[in-house]
PDB file of C-alpha atoms in Angstrom:
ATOM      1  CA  UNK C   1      30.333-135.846-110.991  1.00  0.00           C
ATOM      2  CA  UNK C   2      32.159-133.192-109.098  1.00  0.00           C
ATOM      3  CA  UNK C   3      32.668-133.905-105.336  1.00  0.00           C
ATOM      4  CA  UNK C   4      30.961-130.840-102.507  1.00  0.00           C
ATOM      5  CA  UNK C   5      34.035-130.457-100.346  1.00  0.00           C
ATOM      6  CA  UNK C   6      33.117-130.321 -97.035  1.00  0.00           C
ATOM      7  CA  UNK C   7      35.453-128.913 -94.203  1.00  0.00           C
ATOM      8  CA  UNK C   8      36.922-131.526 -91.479  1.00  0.00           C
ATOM      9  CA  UNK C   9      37.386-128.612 -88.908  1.00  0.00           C
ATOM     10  CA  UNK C  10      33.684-127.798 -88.785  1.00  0.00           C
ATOM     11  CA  UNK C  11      32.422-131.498 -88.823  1.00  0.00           C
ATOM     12  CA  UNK C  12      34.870-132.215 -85.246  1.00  0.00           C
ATOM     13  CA  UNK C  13      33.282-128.788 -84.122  1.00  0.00           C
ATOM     14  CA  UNK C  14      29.631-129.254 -85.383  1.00  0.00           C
ATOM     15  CA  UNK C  15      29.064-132.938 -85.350  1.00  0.00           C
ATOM     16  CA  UNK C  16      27.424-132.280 -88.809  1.00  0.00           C
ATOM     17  CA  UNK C  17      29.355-133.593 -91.724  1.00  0.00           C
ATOM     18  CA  UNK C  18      27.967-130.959 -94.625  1.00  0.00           C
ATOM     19  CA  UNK C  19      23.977-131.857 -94.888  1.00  0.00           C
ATOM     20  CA  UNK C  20      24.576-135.125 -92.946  1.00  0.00           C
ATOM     21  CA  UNK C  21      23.507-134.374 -89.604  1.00  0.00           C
ATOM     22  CA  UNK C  22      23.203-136.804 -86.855  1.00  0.00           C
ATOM     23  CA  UNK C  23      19.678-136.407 -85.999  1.00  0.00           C
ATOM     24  CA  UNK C  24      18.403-137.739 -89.307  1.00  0.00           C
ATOM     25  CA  UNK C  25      16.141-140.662 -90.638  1.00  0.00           C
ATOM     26  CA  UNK C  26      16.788-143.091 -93.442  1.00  0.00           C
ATOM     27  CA  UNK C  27      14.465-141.361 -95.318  1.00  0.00           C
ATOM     28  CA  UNK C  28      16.081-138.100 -95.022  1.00  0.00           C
ATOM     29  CA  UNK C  29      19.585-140.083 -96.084  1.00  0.00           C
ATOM     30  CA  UNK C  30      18.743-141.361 -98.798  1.00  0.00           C
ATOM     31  CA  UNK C  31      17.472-138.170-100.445  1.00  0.00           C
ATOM     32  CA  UNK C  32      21.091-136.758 -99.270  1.00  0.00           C
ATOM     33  CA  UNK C  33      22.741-139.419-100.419  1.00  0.00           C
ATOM     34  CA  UNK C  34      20.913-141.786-102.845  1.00  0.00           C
ATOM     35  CA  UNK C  35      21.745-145.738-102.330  1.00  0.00           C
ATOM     36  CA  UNK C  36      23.552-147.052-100.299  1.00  0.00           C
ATOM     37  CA  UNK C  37      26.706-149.418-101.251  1.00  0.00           C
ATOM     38  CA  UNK C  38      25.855-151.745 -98.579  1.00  0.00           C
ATOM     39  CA  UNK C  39      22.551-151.944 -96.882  1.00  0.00           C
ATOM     40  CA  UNK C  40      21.876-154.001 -93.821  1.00  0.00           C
ATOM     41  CA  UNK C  41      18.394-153.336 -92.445  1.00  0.00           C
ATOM     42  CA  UNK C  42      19.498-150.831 -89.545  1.00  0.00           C
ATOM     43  CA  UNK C  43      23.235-150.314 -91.262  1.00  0.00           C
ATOM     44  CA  UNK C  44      24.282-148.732 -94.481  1.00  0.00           C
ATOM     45  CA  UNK C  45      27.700-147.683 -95.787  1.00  0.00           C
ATOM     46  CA  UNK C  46      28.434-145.277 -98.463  1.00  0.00           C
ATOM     47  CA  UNK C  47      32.462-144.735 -98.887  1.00  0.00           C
ATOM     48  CA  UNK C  48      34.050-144.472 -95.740  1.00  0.00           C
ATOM     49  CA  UNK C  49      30.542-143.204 -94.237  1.00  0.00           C
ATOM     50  CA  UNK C  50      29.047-145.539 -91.813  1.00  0.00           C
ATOM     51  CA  UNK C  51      25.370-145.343 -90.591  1.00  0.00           C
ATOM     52  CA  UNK C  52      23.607-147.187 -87.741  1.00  0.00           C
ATOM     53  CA  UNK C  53      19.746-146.546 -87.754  1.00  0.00           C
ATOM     54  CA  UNK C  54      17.144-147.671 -85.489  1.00  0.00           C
ATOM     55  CA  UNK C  55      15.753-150.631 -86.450  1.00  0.00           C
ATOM     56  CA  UNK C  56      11.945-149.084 -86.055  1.00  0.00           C
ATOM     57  CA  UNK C  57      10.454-147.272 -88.385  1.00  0.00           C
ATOM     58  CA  UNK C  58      11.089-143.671 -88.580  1.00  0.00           C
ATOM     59  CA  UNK C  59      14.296-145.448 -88.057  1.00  0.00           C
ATOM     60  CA  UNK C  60      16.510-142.690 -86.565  1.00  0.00           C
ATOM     61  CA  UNK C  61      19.819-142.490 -86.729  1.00  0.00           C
ATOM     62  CA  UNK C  62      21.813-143.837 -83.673  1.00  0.00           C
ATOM     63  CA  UNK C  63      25.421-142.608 -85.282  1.00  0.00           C
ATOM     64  CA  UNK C  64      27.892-141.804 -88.139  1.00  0.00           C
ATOM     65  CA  UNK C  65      31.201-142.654 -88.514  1.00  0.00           C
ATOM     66  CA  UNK C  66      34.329-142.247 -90.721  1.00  0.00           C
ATOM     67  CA  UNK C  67      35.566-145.457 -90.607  1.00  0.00           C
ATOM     68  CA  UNK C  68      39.543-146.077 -91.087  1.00  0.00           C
ATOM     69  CA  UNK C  69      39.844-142.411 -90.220  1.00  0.00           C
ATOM     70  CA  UNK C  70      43.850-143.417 -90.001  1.00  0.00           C
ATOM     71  CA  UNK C  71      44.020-143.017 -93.767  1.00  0.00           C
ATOM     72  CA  UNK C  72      43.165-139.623 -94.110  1.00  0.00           C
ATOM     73  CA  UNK C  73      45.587-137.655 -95.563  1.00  0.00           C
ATOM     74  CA  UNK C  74      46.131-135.335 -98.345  1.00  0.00           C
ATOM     75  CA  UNK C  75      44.811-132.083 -98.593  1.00  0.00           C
ATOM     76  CA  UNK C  76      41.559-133.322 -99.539  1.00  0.00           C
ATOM     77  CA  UNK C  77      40.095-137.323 -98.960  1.00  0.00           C
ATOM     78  CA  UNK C  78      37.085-138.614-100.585  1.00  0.00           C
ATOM     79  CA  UNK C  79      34.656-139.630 -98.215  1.00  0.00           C
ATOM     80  CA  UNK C  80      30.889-141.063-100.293  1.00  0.00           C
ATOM     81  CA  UNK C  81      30.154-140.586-104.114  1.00  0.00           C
ATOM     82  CA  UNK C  82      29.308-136.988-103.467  1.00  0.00           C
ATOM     83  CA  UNK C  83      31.395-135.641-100.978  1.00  0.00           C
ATOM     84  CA  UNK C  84      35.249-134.960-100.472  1.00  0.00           C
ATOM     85  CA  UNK C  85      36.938-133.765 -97.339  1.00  0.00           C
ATOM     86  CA  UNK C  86      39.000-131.130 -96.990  1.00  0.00           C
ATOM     87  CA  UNK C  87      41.368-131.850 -94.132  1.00  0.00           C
ATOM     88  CA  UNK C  88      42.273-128.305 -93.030  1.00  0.00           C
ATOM     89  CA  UNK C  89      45.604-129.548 -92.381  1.00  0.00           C
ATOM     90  CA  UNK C  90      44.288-132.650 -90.183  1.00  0.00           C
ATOM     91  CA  UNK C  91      45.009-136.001 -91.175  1.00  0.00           C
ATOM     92  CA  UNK C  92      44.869-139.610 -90.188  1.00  0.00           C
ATOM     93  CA  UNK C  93      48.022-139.465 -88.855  1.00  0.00           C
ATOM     94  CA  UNK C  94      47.039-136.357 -86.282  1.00  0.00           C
ATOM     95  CA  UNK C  95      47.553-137.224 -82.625  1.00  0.00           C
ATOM     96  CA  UNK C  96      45.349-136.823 -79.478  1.00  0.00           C
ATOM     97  CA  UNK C  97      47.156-133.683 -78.463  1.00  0.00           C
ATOM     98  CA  UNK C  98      47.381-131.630 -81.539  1.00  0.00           C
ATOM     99  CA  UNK C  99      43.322-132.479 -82.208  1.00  0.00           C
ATOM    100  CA  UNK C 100      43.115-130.907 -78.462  1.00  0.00           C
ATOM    101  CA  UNK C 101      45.331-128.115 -79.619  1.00  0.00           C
ATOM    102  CA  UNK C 102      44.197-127.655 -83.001  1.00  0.00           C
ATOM    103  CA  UNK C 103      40.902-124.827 -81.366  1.00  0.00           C
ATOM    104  CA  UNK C 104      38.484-127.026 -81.813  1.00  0.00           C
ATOM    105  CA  UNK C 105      36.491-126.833 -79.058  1.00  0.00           C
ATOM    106  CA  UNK C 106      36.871-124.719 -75.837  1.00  0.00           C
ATOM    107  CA  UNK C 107      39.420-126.405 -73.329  1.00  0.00           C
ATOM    108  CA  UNK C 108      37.297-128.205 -71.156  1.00  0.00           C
ATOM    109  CA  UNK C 109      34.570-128.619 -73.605  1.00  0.00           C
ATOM    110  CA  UNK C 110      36.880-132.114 -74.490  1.00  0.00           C
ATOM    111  CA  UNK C 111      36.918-134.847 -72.261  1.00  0.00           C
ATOM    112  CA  UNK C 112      39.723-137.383 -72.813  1.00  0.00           C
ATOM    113  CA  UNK C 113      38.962-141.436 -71.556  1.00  0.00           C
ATOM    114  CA  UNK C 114      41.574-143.667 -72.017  1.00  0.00           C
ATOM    115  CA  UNK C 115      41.603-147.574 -70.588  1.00  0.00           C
ATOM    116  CA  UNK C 116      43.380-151.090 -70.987  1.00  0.00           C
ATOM    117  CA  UNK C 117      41.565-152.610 -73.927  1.00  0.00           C
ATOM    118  CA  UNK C 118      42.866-156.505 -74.092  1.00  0.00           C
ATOM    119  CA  UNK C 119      46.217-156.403 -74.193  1.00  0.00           C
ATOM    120  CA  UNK C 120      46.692-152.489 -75.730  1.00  0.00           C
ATOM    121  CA  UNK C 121      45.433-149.205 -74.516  1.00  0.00           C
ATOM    122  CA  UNK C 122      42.085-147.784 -76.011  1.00  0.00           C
ATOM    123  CA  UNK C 123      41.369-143.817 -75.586  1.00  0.00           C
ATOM    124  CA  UNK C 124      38.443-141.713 -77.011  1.00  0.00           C
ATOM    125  CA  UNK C 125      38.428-137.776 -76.945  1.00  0.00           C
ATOM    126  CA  UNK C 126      34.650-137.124 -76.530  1.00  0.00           C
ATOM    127  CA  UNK C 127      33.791-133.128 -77.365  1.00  0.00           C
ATOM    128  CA  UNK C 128      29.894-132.219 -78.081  1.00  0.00           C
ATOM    129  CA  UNK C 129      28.628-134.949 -80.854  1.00  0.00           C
ATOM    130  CA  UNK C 130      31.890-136.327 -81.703  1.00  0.00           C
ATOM    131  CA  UNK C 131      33.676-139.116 -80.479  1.00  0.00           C
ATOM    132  CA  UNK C 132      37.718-139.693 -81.862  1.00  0.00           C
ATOM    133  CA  UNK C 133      38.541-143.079 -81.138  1.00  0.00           C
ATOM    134  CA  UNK C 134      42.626-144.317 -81.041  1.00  0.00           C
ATOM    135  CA  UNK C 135      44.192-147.451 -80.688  1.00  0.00           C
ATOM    136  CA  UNK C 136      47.436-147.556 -78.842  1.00  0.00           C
ATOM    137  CA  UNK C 137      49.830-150.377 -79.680  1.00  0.00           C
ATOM    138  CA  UNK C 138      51.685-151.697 -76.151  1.00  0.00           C
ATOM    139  CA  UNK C 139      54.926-153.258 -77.755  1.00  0.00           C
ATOM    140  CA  UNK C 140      56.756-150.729 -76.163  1.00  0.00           C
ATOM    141  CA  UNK C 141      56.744-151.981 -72.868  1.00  0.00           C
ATOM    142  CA  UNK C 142      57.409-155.307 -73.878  1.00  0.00           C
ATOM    143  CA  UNK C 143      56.192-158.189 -71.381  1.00  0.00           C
ATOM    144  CA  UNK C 144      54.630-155.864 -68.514  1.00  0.00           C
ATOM    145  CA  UNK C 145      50.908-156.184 -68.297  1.00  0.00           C
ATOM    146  CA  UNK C 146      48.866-153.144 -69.712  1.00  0.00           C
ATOM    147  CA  UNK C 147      47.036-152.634 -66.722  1.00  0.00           C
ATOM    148  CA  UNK C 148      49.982-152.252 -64.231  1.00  0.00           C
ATOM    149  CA  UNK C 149      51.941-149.969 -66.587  1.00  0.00           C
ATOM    150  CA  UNK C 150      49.117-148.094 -66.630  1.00  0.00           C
ATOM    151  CA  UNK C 151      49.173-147.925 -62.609  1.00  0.00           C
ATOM    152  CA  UNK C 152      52.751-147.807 -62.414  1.00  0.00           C
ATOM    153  CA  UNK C 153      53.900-145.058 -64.881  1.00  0.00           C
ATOM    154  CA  UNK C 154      52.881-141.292 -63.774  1.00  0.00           C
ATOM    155  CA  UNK C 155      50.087-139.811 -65.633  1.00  0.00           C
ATOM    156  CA  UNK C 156      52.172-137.552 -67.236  1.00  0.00           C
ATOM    157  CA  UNK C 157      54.642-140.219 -68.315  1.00  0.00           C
ATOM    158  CA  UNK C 158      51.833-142.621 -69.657  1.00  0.00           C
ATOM    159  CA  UNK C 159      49.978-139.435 -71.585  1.00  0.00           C
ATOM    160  CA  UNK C 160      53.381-138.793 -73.484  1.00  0.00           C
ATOM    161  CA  UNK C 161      54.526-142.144 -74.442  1.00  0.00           C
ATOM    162  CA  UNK C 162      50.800-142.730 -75.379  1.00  0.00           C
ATOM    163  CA  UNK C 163      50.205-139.782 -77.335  1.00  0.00           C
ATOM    164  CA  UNK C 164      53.263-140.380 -79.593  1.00  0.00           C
ATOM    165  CA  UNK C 165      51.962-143.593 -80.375  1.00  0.00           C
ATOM    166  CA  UNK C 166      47.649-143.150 -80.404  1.00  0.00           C
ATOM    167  CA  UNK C 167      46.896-143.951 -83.694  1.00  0.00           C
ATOM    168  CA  UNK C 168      43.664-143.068 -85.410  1.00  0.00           C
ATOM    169  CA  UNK C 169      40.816-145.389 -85.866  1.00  0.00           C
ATOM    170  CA  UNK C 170      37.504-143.644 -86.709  1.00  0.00           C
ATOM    171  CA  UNK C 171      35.423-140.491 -85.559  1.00  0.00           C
ATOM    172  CA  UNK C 172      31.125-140.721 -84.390  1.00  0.00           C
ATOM    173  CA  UNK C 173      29.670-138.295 -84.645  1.00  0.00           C
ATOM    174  CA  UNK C 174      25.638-138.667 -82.296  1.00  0.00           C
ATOM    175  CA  UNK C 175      22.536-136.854 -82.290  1.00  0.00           C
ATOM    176  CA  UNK C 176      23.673-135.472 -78.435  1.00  0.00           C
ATOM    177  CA  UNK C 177      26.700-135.387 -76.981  1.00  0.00           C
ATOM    178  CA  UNK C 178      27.912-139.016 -75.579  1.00  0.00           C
ATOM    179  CA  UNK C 179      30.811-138.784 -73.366  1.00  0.00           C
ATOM    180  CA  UNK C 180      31.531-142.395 -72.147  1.00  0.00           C
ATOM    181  CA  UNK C 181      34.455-144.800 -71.359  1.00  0.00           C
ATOM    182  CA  UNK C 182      36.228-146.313 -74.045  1.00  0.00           C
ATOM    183  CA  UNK C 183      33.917-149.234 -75.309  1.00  0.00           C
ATOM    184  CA  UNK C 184      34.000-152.667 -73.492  1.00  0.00           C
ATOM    185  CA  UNK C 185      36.896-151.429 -70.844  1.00  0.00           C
ATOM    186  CA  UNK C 186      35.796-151.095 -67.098  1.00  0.00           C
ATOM    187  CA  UNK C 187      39.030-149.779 -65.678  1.00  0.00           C
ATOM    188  CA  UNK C 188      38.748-146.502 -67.675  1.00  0.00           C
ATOM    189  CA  UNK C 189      40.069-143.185 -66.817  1.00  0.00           C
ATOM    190  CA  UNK C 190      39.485-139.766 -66.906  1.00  0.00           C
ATOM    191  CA  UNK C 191      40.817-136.518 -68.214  1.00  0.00           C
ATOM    192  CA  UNK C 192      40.167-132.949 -69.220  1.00  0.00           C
ATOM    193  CA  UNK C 193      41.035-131.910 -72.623  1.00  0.00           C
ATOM    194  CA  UNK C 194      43.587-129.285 -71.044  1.00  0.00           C
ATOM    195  CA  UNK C 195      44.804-131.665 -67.972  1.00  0.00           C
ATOM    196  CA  UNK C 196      46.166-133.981 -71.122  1.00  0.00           C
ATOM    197  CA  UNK C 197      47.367-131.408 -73.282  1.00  0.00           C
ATOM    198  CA  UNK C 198      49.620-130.721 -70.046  1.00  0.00           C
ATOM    199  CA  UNK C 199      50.336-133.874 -69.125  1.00  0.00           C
ATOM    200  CA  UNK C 200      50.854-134.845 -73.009  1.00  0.00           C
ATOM    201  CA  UNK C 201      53.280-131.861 -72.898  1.00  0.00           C
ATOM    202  CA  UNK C 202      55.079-132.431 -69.536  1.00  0.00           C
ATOM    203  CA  UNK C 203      54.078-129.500 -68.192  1.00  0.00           C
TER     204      UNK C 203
END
């Protein structure tokens, strides 16, 4: 069966990937996307879509994701039986700053949190429905703890060496916009989508 190819620029923008929208019921899901691969009561996958549902019946959905979004790459990436992506020249391998510089979303309509997460660096760009989540390896500054590099580096300093080395986990997309701290971190931080791009850029 011949994929749909949806666009990866208009899900970031939209929050809607195609007909999958974030805002809809099981029901509505499964006449999208048929049956599930793996079904959990409030949790299906289909591909490298990932659903969480309210457990209560019209169970709504809570969120989507693309899970192992870091693979992307290609001009095109299957994501579910029945649809493909087409990356737009985006890929798994994209960093914060050129997803912030790619028009997306207006400058400020991206907030960027970042925050210690054990002993690496967690950051999230939240814009509209979407959530992009990174993981940032710390090996490069050897023994110093995460936290006091964080404190002890400028911001502008900290955004570069971090944005070379944010790599891609998955993207959420939410039935309203959810910006938030980086899961599980209370130390987080704070920054405008065009604040990092400058401090990403040293400028």
């Amino acid at each position: 069966m011949k994929k749909q190819l949806l666009s990866f620029r208009d899900f970031l923008k939209t929050g809607s990937l195609g007909p999958i929208r974030p805002d809809m019921t099981m029901a509505e899901i499964v006449e999208v996307l048929g049956t599930p691969e793996h079904a959990d009561p409030d949790y299906w996958t289909f591909g490298k879509l990932e659903i969480s549902f309210d457990i209560e019946p019209p169970h709504q959905m809570n969120w989507f994701q693309i899970e192992e979004a870091g693979y992307l790459k290609g001009k095109s990436e299957t994501v579910t039986d029945c649809f493909a992506l087409a990356l737009d020249g985006l890929s798994g391998k994209t960093k914060p700053s050129e997803f912030l510089g790619a028009g997306l979303w207006l400058p400020d309509q991206a907030k960027v949190f970042y925050a210690t997460s054990g002993h690496d660096i967690g950051m999230n760009i939240c814009a509209g429905l979407i959530q992009i989540h990174f993981h940032v390896a710390t090996d490069f500054i050897g023994d110093q703890d995460t936290e006091a590099y964080l404190g002890a580096s400028s911001t502008s300093q900290s955004m570069r060496e971090i944005d070379s080395r944010a790599v891609l986990d998955s993207i959420y997309s939410y039935p309203s916009p959810k910006t938030e701290e980086v899961p599980g971190a209370f130390n987080w931080k704070l920054l405008s989508g065009s604040q990092y791009l400058a401090l990403a850029s040293g400028r």
